[in-house]
Amino acid sequence: MLGQGRKLWMRNTNFDNGQNWNVGRAPCYKDTVSIAEGAGTVFIQTNATLSKVVLPMNGRIVFGENTVLSFGDQPSDPQEKSSCDTGKDVEYIRTKPASWFDPNNWCQTDSEACLSDGKQDQLFLADTEKVPCMEEEVMFSEKKTFWVDLSSSIDIFVGKITLNGQEYTSLKQFKTYLNSELGKKQFVTTTVGQSRSKVNVRGQVCHDKTGCVCGNNQGKIKEMICVNERQKCLKLNCTTPLTPQGFCCPVCGAQINMTYSRGFGFDMKQFKDIILNQHLKGKANINSSVSKTKVGQIQVVFVDKGDGSAGPVAFGLLNKIKKGAQNYTQL
């Protein structure tokens, strides 16, 4: 169930990642491969055969253990013959690092979007919560190389970081990695004269059953997150759109702001389960976002397509809370 927990970095500079090539697939044995000047570190983790490779004057290729790069007219894998009918000029297009602050570069590890190749969740995160929150674990997958743009000079706060199988739980520990030869190539700044953002690793993750405040919905960090998202704002059909906390774009729908006291027994995970299984069930055209905006306050947003269908769902939840608050005290 969505909530603060683990964020996985989605981008990599691996050789076998089709998103890194102009043809939308990894190179095959008949291809002529070009890696442009200024490209990030390319990680070749499996055996490969190519027709020709054009390398940049300055660049870095990392080979996995026992990995072999061959040149010839026969594939490393016999099954590759059927998928490589004709050779092409294949260009490596990952020539810029991906921004830490871009929500599209992250996914929540227990979400459908993360587990099933981009499928969208009916219960989704606010834009500012798609980027790692201050009490979350940040994960970079093993056997992959990364190129992360930290050129903002904005302080970043996270719970802990897992990178290459190593867990980092303090600012000093991760700073040592950032200043290593590999760290300087993986976490970079693209703005001349600007220092990298300071990544503050707090050493603690959220264990509060009421949820934790993300910390990204303020100041410069929100602006950095929303720079790209605002370019994708949709034209809305509703007359009174909402812009809830943590959202970069207005939406059509309904919003509830609820407060609870310490003795209420609120449980964020179970509350989301109720919304998903009781209030959204059978309503495929409505999505919802639930956030803890500050201590003792929860924001619930129902988003529709401008047809007003979110209103009754929101009122249904509100009435259930008002009439049967005891049903929620066990959450």
mmCIF file of C-alpha atoms in Angstrom:
data_model
loop_
_atom_site.group_PDB
_atom_site.id
_atom_site.type_symbol
_atom_site.label_atom_id
_atom_site.label_comp_id
_atom_site.label_asym_id
_atom_site.label_seq_id
_atom_site.Cartn_x
_atom_site.Cartn_y
_atom_site.Cartn_z
ATOM 1 C CA MET A 1 0.000 0.000 0.000
ATOM 2 C CA LEU A 2 1.311 3.415 -0.927
ATOM 3 C CA GLY A 3 2.846 5.525 1.786
ATOM 4 C CA GLN A 4 6.236 6.602 2.937
ATOM 5 C CA GLY A 5 8.706 3.751 2.752
ATOM 6 C CA ARG A 6 11.125 3.145 -0.102
ATOM 7 C CA LYS A 7 11.789 5.072 -3.296
ATOM 8 C CA LEU A 8 13.618 3.326 -6.143
ATOM 9 C CA TRP A 9 15.688 5.277 -8.692
ATOM 10 C CA MET A 10 14.385 4.249 -12.135
ATOM 11 C CA ARG A 11 17.070 5.527 -14.533
ATOM 12 C CA ASN A 12 20.329 3.784 -15.334
ATOM 13 C CA THR A 13 23.092 4.038 -17.927
ATOM 14 C CA ASN A 14 23.307 0.296 -18.584
ATOM 15 C CA PHE A 15 24.204 -0.984 -22.041
ATOM 16 C CA ASP A 16 21.184 -3.326 -22.172
ATOM 17 C CA ASN A 17 18.631 -0.610 -21.317
ATOM 18 C CA GLY A 18 16.695 0.123 -24.513
ATOM 19 C CA GLN A 19 15.776 3.608 -23.227
ATOM 20 C CA ASN A 20 19.419 4.613 -23.571
ATOM 21 C CA TRP A 21 19.514 4.034 -27.360
ATOM 22 C CA ASN A 22 17.969 5.921 -30.272
ATOM 23 C CA VAL A 23 16.355 2.756 -31.687
ATOM 24 C CA GLY A 24 14.565 1.909 -28.430
ATOM 25 C CA ARG A 25 16.464 -1.344 -27.887
ATOM 26 C CA ALA A 26 19.927 -2.481 -26.880
ATOM 27 C CA PRO A 27 22.443 -2.913 -29.729
ATOM 28 C CA CYS A 28 22.691 -6.298 -31.450
ATOM 29 C CA TYR A 29 25.588 -8.001 -33.233
ATOM 30 C CA LYS A 30 25.038 -6.405 -36.677
ATOM 31 C CA ASP A 31 24.893 -2.849 -35.333
ATOM 32 C CA THR A 32 27.444 -0.067 -35.490
ATOM 33 C CA VAL A 33 27.398 1.597 -32.080
ATOM 34 C CA SER A 34 28.267 5.236 -31.338
ATOM 35 C CA ILE A 35 28.686 6.633 -27.849
ATOM 36 C CA ALA A 36 28.555 10.426 -27.889
ATOM 37 C CA GLU A 37 31.003 12.774 -26.225
ATOM 38 C CA GLY A 38 29.771 13.668 -22.738
ATOM 39 C CA ALA A 39 27.771 10.481 -22.230
ATOM 40 C CA GLY A 40 27.526 8.987 -18.769
ATOM 41 C CA THR A 41 29.273 5.836 -17.621
ATOM 42 C CA VAL A 42 28.062 2.873 -19.712
ATOM 43 C CA PHE A 43 27.816 -0.408 -17.821
ATOM 44 C CA ILE A 44 28.063 -3.598 -19.899
ATOM 45 C CA GLN A 45 26.884 -6.355 -17.599
ATOM 46 C CA THR A 46 26.296 -9.184 -20.102
ATOM 47 C CA ASN A 47 28.304 -10.568 -23.017
ATOM 48 C CA ALA A 48 27.735 -8.693 -26.267
ATOM 49 C CA THR A 49 28.860 -8.892 -29.889
ATOM 50 C CA LEU A 50 28.879 -5.828 -32.147
ATOM 51 C CA SER A 51 29.935 -4.947 -35.665
ATOM 52 C CA LYS A 52 31.737 -1.735 -34.692
ATOM 53 C CA VAL A 53 31.973 0.748 -31.815
ATOM 54 C CA VAL A 54 32.784 4.458 -32.091
ATOM 55 C CA LEU A 55 33.972 5.755 -28.721
ATOM 56 C CA PRO A 56 34.184 9.346 -27.429
ATOM 57 C CA MET A 57 37.502 11.003 -26.660
ATOM 58 C CA ASN A 58 36.449 11.179 -23.019
ATOM 59 C CA GLY A 59 34.140 8.593 -21.556
ATOM 60 C CA ARG A 60 33.865 5.602 -19.289
ATOM 61 C CA ILE A 61 32.751 2.020 -19.956
ATOM 62 C CA VAL A 62 32.503 -0.403 -17.042
ATOM 63 C CA PHE A 63 32.440 -4.161 -17.632
ATOM 64 C CA GLY A 64 30.709 -6.541 -15.293
ATOM 65 C CA GLU A 65 32.615 -9.472 -13.851
ATOM 66 C CA ASN A 66 33.621 -11.970 -16.590
ATOM 67 C CA THR A 67 31.788 -9.905 -19.216
ATOM 68 C CA VAL A 68 33.140 -10.089 -22.777
ATOM 69 C CA LEU A 69 32.606 -7.591 -25.612
ATOM 70 C CA SER A 70 33.296 -9.191 -29.001
ATOM 71 C CA PHE A 71 33.343 -8.008 -32.613
ATOM 72 C CA GLY A 72 32.182 -10.180 -35.477
ATOM 73 C CA ASP A 73 29.261 -11.450 -37.509
ATOM 74 C CA GLN A 74 27.998 -14.053 -35.039
ATOM 75 C CA PRO A 75 25.934 -13.165 -31.927
ATOM 76 C CA SER A 76 26.989 -13.979 -28.371
ATOM 77 C CA ASP A 77 23.502 -15.414 -27.822
ATOM 78 C CA PRO A 78 22.152 -17.661 -30.665
ATOM 79 C CA GLN A 79 18.606 -16.391 -29.973
ATOM 80 C CA GLU A 80 19.746 -12.907 -30.975
ATOM 81 C CA LYS A 81 19.862 -13.887 -34.672
ATOM 82 C CA SER A 82 16.101 -13.763 -35.047
ATOM 83 C CA SER A 83 15.851 -10.269 -33.539
ATOM 84 C CA CYS A 84 18.748 -8.691 -35.440
ATOM 85 C CA ASP A 85 17.798 -8.969 -39.100
ATOM 86 C CA THR A 86 19.711 -5.948 -40.391
ATOM 87 C CA GLY A 87 22.432 -3.829 -38.863
ATOM 88 C CA LYS A 88 21.722 -0.244 -37.887
ATOM 89 C CA ASP A 89 23.631 2.811 -36.740
ATOM 90 C CA VAL A 90 22.759 2.793 -33.048
ATOM 91 C CA GLU A 91 23.475 5.870 -30.933
ATOM 92 C CA TYR A 92 23.718 6.059 -27.169
ATOM 93 C CA ILE A 93 21.450 8.991 -26.232
ATOM 94 C CA ARG A 94 21.884 9.241 -22.448
ATOM 95 C CA THR A 95 23.997 12.393 -22.695
ATOM 96 C CA LYS A 96 22.557 14.259 -19.707
ATOM 97 C CA PRO A 97 22.148 13.164 -16.101
ATOM 98 C CA ALA A 98 18.617 12.743 -14.756
ATOM 99 C CA SER A 99 17.472 15.129 -12.028
ATOM 100 C CA TRP A 100 16.973 13.930 -8.459
ATOM 101 C CA PHE A 101 13.978 16.297 -8.259
ATOM 102 C CA ASP A 102 12.094 14.883 -11.258
ATOM 103 C CA PRO A 103 9.218 12.676 -9.972
ATOM 104 C CA ASN A 104 9.402 10.598 -13.163
ATOM 105 C CA ASN A 105 12.816 9.272 -12.124
ATOM 106 C CA TRP A 106 11.452 7.568 -8.989
ATOM 107 C CA CYS A 107 8.859 5.008 -8.023
ATOM 108 C CA GLN A 108 7.421 3.708 -4.770
ATOM 109 C CA THR A 109 8.688 0.151 -4.413
ATOM 110 C CA ASP A 110 5.292 -1.322 -3.427
ATOM 111 C CA SER A 111 3.301 0.460 -6.155
ATOM 112 C CA GLU A 112 1.847 -1.010 -9.323
ATOM 113 C CA ALA A 113 3.720 1.639 -11.314
ATOM 114 C CA CYS A 114 6.977 0.235 -9.963
ATOM 115 C CA LEU A 115 6.079 -3.451 -10.095
ATOM 116 C CA SER A 116 4.297 -3.748 -13.426
ATOM 117 C CA ASP A 117 6.015 -1.580 -16.025
ATOM 118 C CA GLY A 118 4.267 1.733 -15.550
ATOM 119 C CA LYS A 119 0.721 0.676 -14.615
ATOM 120 C CA GLN A 120 -0.891 3.531 -12.711
ATOM 121 C CA ASP A 121 -2.197 3.129 -9.168
ATOM 122 C CA GLN A 122 -5.735 4.131 -8.264
ATOM 123 C CA LEU A 123 -4.276 5.346 -4.975
ATOM 124 C CA PHE A 124 -1.439 7.663 -5.990
ATOM 125 C CA LEU A 125 1.118 9.972 -4.423
ATOM 126 C CA ALA A 126 1.058 13.762 -4.541
ATOM 127 C CA ASP A 127 3.741 15.127 -6.863
ATOM 128 C CA THR A 128 6.067 16.295 -4.099
ATOM 129 C CA GLU A 129 5.824 12.881 -2.416
ATOM 130 C CA LYS A 130 7.004 11.052 -5.546
ATOM 131 C CA VAL A 131 10.524 12.330 -4.827
ATOM 132 C CA PRO A 132 12.135 10.791 -1.709
ATOM 133 C CA CYS A 133 10.790 12.202 1.548
ATOM 134 C CA MET A 134 12.888 13.041 4.596
ATOM 135 C CA GLU A 135 12.164 9.774 6.443
ATOM 136 C CA GLU A 136 12.260 7.365 3.498
ATOM 137 C CA GLU A 137 14.776 4.827 2.282
ATOM 138 C CA VAL A 138 16.306 5.604 -1.125
ATOM 139 C CA MET A 139 17.341 2.618 -3.230
ATOM 140 C CA PHE A 140 19.651 2.340 -6.237
ATOM 141 C CA SER A 141 19.536 -1.153 -7.775
ATOM 142 C CA GLU A 142 22.605 -3.349 -7.785
ATOM 143 C CA LYS A 143 24.435 -4.130 -11.037
ATOM 144 C CA LYS A 144 23.377 -0.831 -12.588
ATOM 145 C CA THR A 145 25.144 2.478 -13.100
ATOM 146 C CA PHE A 146 23.548 5.841 -12.442
ATOM 147 C CA TRP A 147 23.930 9.445 -13.500
ATOM 148 C CA VAL A 148 22.096 11.720 -11.095
ATOM 149 C CA ASP A 149 21.932 15.505 -11.447
ATOM 150 C CA LEU A 150 22.232 17.241 -8.071
ATOM 151 C CA SER A 151 22.886 20.755 -9.424
ATOM 152 C CA SER A 152 20.500 22.802 -7.316
ATOM 153 C CA SER A 153 22.357 23.582 -4.062
ATOM 154 C CA ILE A 154 19.122 22.622 -2.271
ATOM 155 C CA ASP A 155 19.545 20.522 0.861
ATOM 156 C CA ILE A 156 18.079 17.028 0.456
ATOM 157 C CA PHE A 157 16.930 15.030 3.480
ATOM 158 C CA VAL A 158 16.309 11.271 3.388
ATOM 159 C CA GLY A 159 16.135 8.469 5.940
ATOM 160 C CA LYS A 160 18.808 6.205 4.498
ATOM 161 C CA ILE A 161 20.319 5.211 1.140
ATOM 162 C CA THR A 162 21.025 1.747 -0.234
ATOM 163 C CA LEU A 163 23.483 1.821 -3.144
ATOM 164 C CA ASN A 164 25.340 -1.101 -4.731
ATOM 165 C CA GLY A 165 24.169 -3.278 -1.844
ATOM 166 C CA GLN A 166 25.722 -0.913 0.723
ATOM 167 C CA GLU A 167 23.526 0.850 3.281
ATOM 168 C CA TYR A 168 24.337 4.471 4.147
ATOM 169 C CA THR A 169 22.804 5.810 7.356
ATOM 170 C CA SER A 170 24.673 9.050 8.036
ATOM 171 C CA LEU A 171 25.655 12.279 6.295
ATOM 172 C CA LYS A 172 29.356 11.616 6.857
ATOM 173 C CA GLN A 173 29.154 8.068 5.491
ATOM 174 C CA PHE A 174 27.387 9.033 2.259
ATOM 175 C CA LYS A 175 29.516 12.160 1.805
ATOM 176 C CA THR A 176 32.565 9.899 1.695
ATOM 177 C CA TYR A 177 30.953 7.973 -1.170
ATOM 178 C CA LEU A 178 29.989 11.173 -3.026
ATOM 179 C CA ASN A 179 33.595 12.343 -2.883
ATOM 180 C CA SER A 180 34.963 9.040 -4.201
ATOM 181 C CA GLU A 181 35.947 8.695 -7.863
ATOM 182 C CA LEU A 182 32.798 6.711 -8.657
ATOM 183 C CA GLY A 183 30.552 8.968 -6.597
ATOM 184 C CA LYS A 184 31.737 12.061 -8.462
ATOM 185 C CA LYS A 185 30.786 10.401 -11.769
ATOM 186 C CA GLN A 186 27.392 9.156 -10.606
ATOM 187 C CA PHE A 187 26.178 12.228 -8.681
ATOM 188 C CA VAL A 188 27.033 15.377 -10.612
ATOM 189 C CA THR A 189 26.222 19.030 -11.152
ATOM 190 C CA THR A 190 25.541 20.346 -14.654
ATOM 191 C CA THR A 191 25.498 24.047 -13.773
ATOM 192 C CA VAL A 192 28.870 25.794 -13.959
ATOM 193 C CA GLY A 193 29.929 27.226 -10.605
ATOM 194 C CA GLN A 194 27.102 25.581 -8.678
ATOM 195 C CA SER A 195 27.815 23.026 -5.972
ATOM 196 C CA ARG A 196 26.018 19.717 -5.634
ATOM 197 C CA SER A 197 22.988 19.518 -3.388
ATOM 198 C CA LYS A 198 23.880 18.358 0.093
ATOM 199 C CA VAL A 199 22.341 14.921 0.696
ATOM 200 C CA ASN A 200 21.564 14.712 4.409
ATOM 201 C CA VAL A 201 21.116 11.079 5.446
ATOM 202 C CA ARG A 202 19.267 11.140 8.761
ATOM 203 C CA GLY A 203 19.688 7.483 9.676
ATOM 204 C CA GLN A 204 16.021 6.978 10.538
ATOM 205 C CA VAL A 205 12.965 5.983 8.522
ATOM 206 C CA CYS A 206 9.286 6.482 9.246
ATOM 207 C CA HIS A 207 7.819 4.017 11.762
ATOM 208 C CA ASP A 208 4.835 6.147 12.802
ATOM 209 C CA LYS A 209 1.585 4.274 12.042
ATOM 210 C CA THR A 210 -0.152 7.628 11.488
ATOM 211 C CA GLY A 211 2.294 8.345 8.663
ATOM 212 C CA CYS A 212 5.046 10.940 8.404
ATOM 213 C CA VAL A 213 5.125 14.397 6.864
ATOM 214 C CA CYS A 214 7.096 14.233 3.609
ATOM 215 C CA GLY A 215 8.871 17.588 3.911
ATOM 216 C CA ASN A 216 9.027 18.360 0.166
ATOM 217 C CA ASN A 217 5.971 20.610 -0.012
ATOM 218 C CA GLN A 218 7.757 23.877 0.637
ATOM 219 C CA GLY A 219 10.051 26.492 -0.834
ATOM 220 C CA LYS A 220 12.727 25.758 -3.384
ATOM 221 C CA ILE A 221 12.438 21.982 -3.250
ATOM 222 C CA LYS A 222 8.767 22.109 -4.281
ATOM 223 C CA GLU A 223 9.621 24.514 -7.092
ATOM 224 C CA MET A 224 12.344 22.164 -8.355
ATOM 225 C CA ILE A 225 9.931 19.226 -8.308
ATOM 226 C CA CYS A 226 7.198 21.163 -10.096
ATOM 227 C CA VAL A 227 9.371 22.659 -12.866
ATOM 228 C CA ASN A 228 8.810 19.700 -15.185
ATOM 229 C CA GLU A 229 5.413 18.638 -13.845
ATOM 230 C CA ARG A 230 3.766 21.994 -14.597
ATOM 231 C CA GLN A 231 4.631 21.582 -18.272
ATOM 232 C CA LYS A 232 2.337 18.548 -18.293
ATOM 233 C CA CYS A 233 -0.682 20.149 -16.603
ATOM 234 C CA LEU A 234 -3.883 19.092 -18.351
ATOM 235 C CA LYS A 235 -6.673 21.281 -19.638
ATOM 236 C CA LEU A 236 -9.500 20.672 -17.166
ATOM 237 C CA ASN A 237 -13.227 20.353 -17.768
ATOM 238 C CA CYS A 238 -14.338 21.406 -14.281
ATOM 239 C CA THR A 239 -15.273 24.983 -13.314
ATOM 240 C CA THR A 240 -13.638 25.012 -9.857
ATOM 241 C CA PRO A 241 -10.399 22.995 -9.983
ATOM 242 C CA LEU A 242 -8.389 22.231 -6.840
ATOM 243 C CA THR A 243 -4.666 22.506 -6.189
ATOM 244 C CA PRO A 244 -4.140 20.451 -3.020
ATOM 245 C CA GLN A 245 -0.944 20.551 -0.994
ATOM 246 C CA GLY A 246 1.836 18.656 -2.748
ATOM 247 C CA PHE A 247 0.215 18.935 -6.186
ATOM 248 C CA CYS A 248 1.974 20.816 -8.992
ATOM 249 C CA CYS A 249 -1.118 21.071 -11.204
ATOM 250 C CA PRO A 250 -4.792 21.779 -10.546
ATOM 251 C CA VAL A 251 -7.151 18.797 -10.667
ATOM 252 C CA CYS A 252 -10.870 18.154 -10.880
ATOM 253 C CA GLY A 253 -12.394 16.468 -7.876
ATOM 254 C CA ALA A 254 -12.998 16.878 -4.165
ATOM 255 C CA GLN A 255 -10.802 17.354 -1.109
ATOM 256 C CA ILE A 256 -11.164 16.559 2.593
ATOM 257 C CA ASN A 257 -8.857 17.939 5.292
ATOM 258 C CA MET A 258 -9.296 15.997 8.514
ATOM 259 C CA THR A 259 -7.610 16.267 11.894
ATOM 260 C CA TYR A 260 -7.230 13.673 14.622
ATOM 261 C CA SER A 261 -6.075 13.712 18.206
ATOM 262 C CA ARG A 262 -3.375 11.518 19.708
ATOM 263 C CA GLY A 263 -5.960 9.239 21.303
ATOM 264 C CA PHE A 264 -7.884 8.669 18.048
ATOM 265 C CA GLY A 265 -5.835 5.597 17.116
ATOM 266 C CA PHE A 266 -5.374 6.639 13.482
ATOM 267 C CA ASP A 267 -3.509 4.189 11.228
ATOM 268 C CA MET A 268 -2.509 5.514 7.786
ATOM 269 C CA LYS A 269 -2.142 2.130 6.088
ATOM 270 C CA GLN A 270 -5.540 0.868 7.205
ATOM 271 C CA PHE A 271 -7.171 4.192 6.363
ATOM 272 C CA LYS A 272 -5.840 3.910 2.807
ATOM 273 C CA ASP A 273 -7.079 0.322 2.640
ATOM 274 C CA ILE A 274 -10.583 1.495 3.537
ATOM 275 C CA ILE A 275 -10.520 4.206 0.866
ATOM 276 C CA LEU A 276 -9.238 1.816 -1.789
ATOM 277 C CA ASN A 277 -11.428 -1.190 -0.976
ATOM 278 C CA GLN A 278 -14.639 0.539 0.122
ATOM 279 C CA HIS A 279 -14.806 3.963 -1.508
ATOM 280 C CA LEU A 280 -12.913 3.456 -4.789
ATOM 281 C CA LYS A 281 -13.964 -0.102 -5.529
ATOM 282 C CA GLY A 282 -15.725 -0.272 -8.891
ATOM 283 C CA LYS A 283 -14.957 3.393 -9.655
ATOM 284 C CA ALA A 284 -12.160 3.123 -12.208
ATOM 285 C CA ASN A 285 -12.539 6.770 -13.297
ATOM 286 C CA ILE A 286 -11.663 8.093 -9.818
ATOM 287 C CA ASN A 287 -8.225 8.137 -8.212
ATOM 288 C CA SER A 288 -7.239 9.247 -4.741
ATOM 289 C CA SER A 289 -4.254 10.672 -2.893
ATOM 290 C CA VAL A 290 -3.855 10.587 0.902
ATOM 291 C CA SER A 291 -1.144 12.621 2.650
ATOM 292 C CA LYS A 292 -0.149 13.596 6.143
ATOM 293 C CA THR A 293 0.366 17.330 5.682
ATOM 294 C CA LYS A 294 1.353 18.059 9.278
ATOM 295 C CA VAL A 295 1.142 16.418 12.681
ATOM 296 C CA GLY A 296 -2.487 15.481 13.328
ATOM 297 C CA GLN A 297 -3.745 16.480 9.869
ATOM 298 C CA ILE A 298 -4.593 14.285 6.871
ATOM 299 C CA GLN A 299 -5.413 15.444 3.345
ATOM 300 C CA VAL A 300 -7.638 13.210 1.213
ATOM 301 C CA VAL A 301 -8.072 14.099 -2.467
ATOM 302 C CA PHE A 302 -10.395 12.359 -4.925
ATOM 303 C CA VAL A 303 -9.632 13.130 -8.571
ATOM 304 C CA ASP A 304 -12.117 12.636 -11.431
ATOM 305 C CA LYS A 305 -12.188 13.609 -15.088
ATOM 306 C CA GLY A 306 -14.322 16.716 -14.607
ATOM 307 C CA ASP A 307 -17.647 14.881 -14.457
ATOM 308 C CA GLY A 308 -18.222 15.581 -10.765
ATOM 309 C CA SER A 309 -18.145 11.900 -9.822
ATOM 310 C CA ALA A 310 -15.534 12.442 -7.091
ATOM 311 C CA GLY A 311 -17.904 14.616 -5.039
ATOM 312 C CA PRO A 312 -20.269 11.839 -3.899
ATOM 313 C CA VAL A 313 -17.321 9.595 -3.067
ATOM 314 C CA ALA A 314 -15.777 12.316 -0.904
ATOM 315 C CA PHE A 315 -19.087 12.982 0.847
ATOM 316 C CA GLY A 316 -19.498 9.243 1.420
ATOM 317 C CA LEU A 317 -16.161 9.069 3.177
ATOM 318 C CA LEU A 318 -16.826 12.252 5.127
ATOM 319 C CA ASN A 319 -20.227 11.013 6.330
ATOM 320 C CA LYS A 320 -18.757 7.688 7.359
ATOM 321 C CA ILE A 321 -16.122 9.460 9.430
ATOM 322 C CA LYS A 322 -18.691 11.777 11.039
ATOM 323 C CA LYS A 323 -21.341 9.155 11.742
ATOM 324 C CA GLY A 324 -19.106 6.291 12.695
ATOM 325 C CA ALA A 325 -15.843 7.712 13.922
ATOM 326 C CA GLN A 326 -15.528 4.689 16.156
ATOM 327 C CA ASN A 327 -14.979 2.638 12.996
ATOM 328 C CA TYR A 328 -11.771 4.553 12.427
ATOM 329 C CA THR A 329 -10.458 4.643 15.975
ATOM 330 C CA GLN A 330 -9.221 1.098 15.506
ATOM 331 C CA LEU A 331 -7.183 2.049 12.468
#
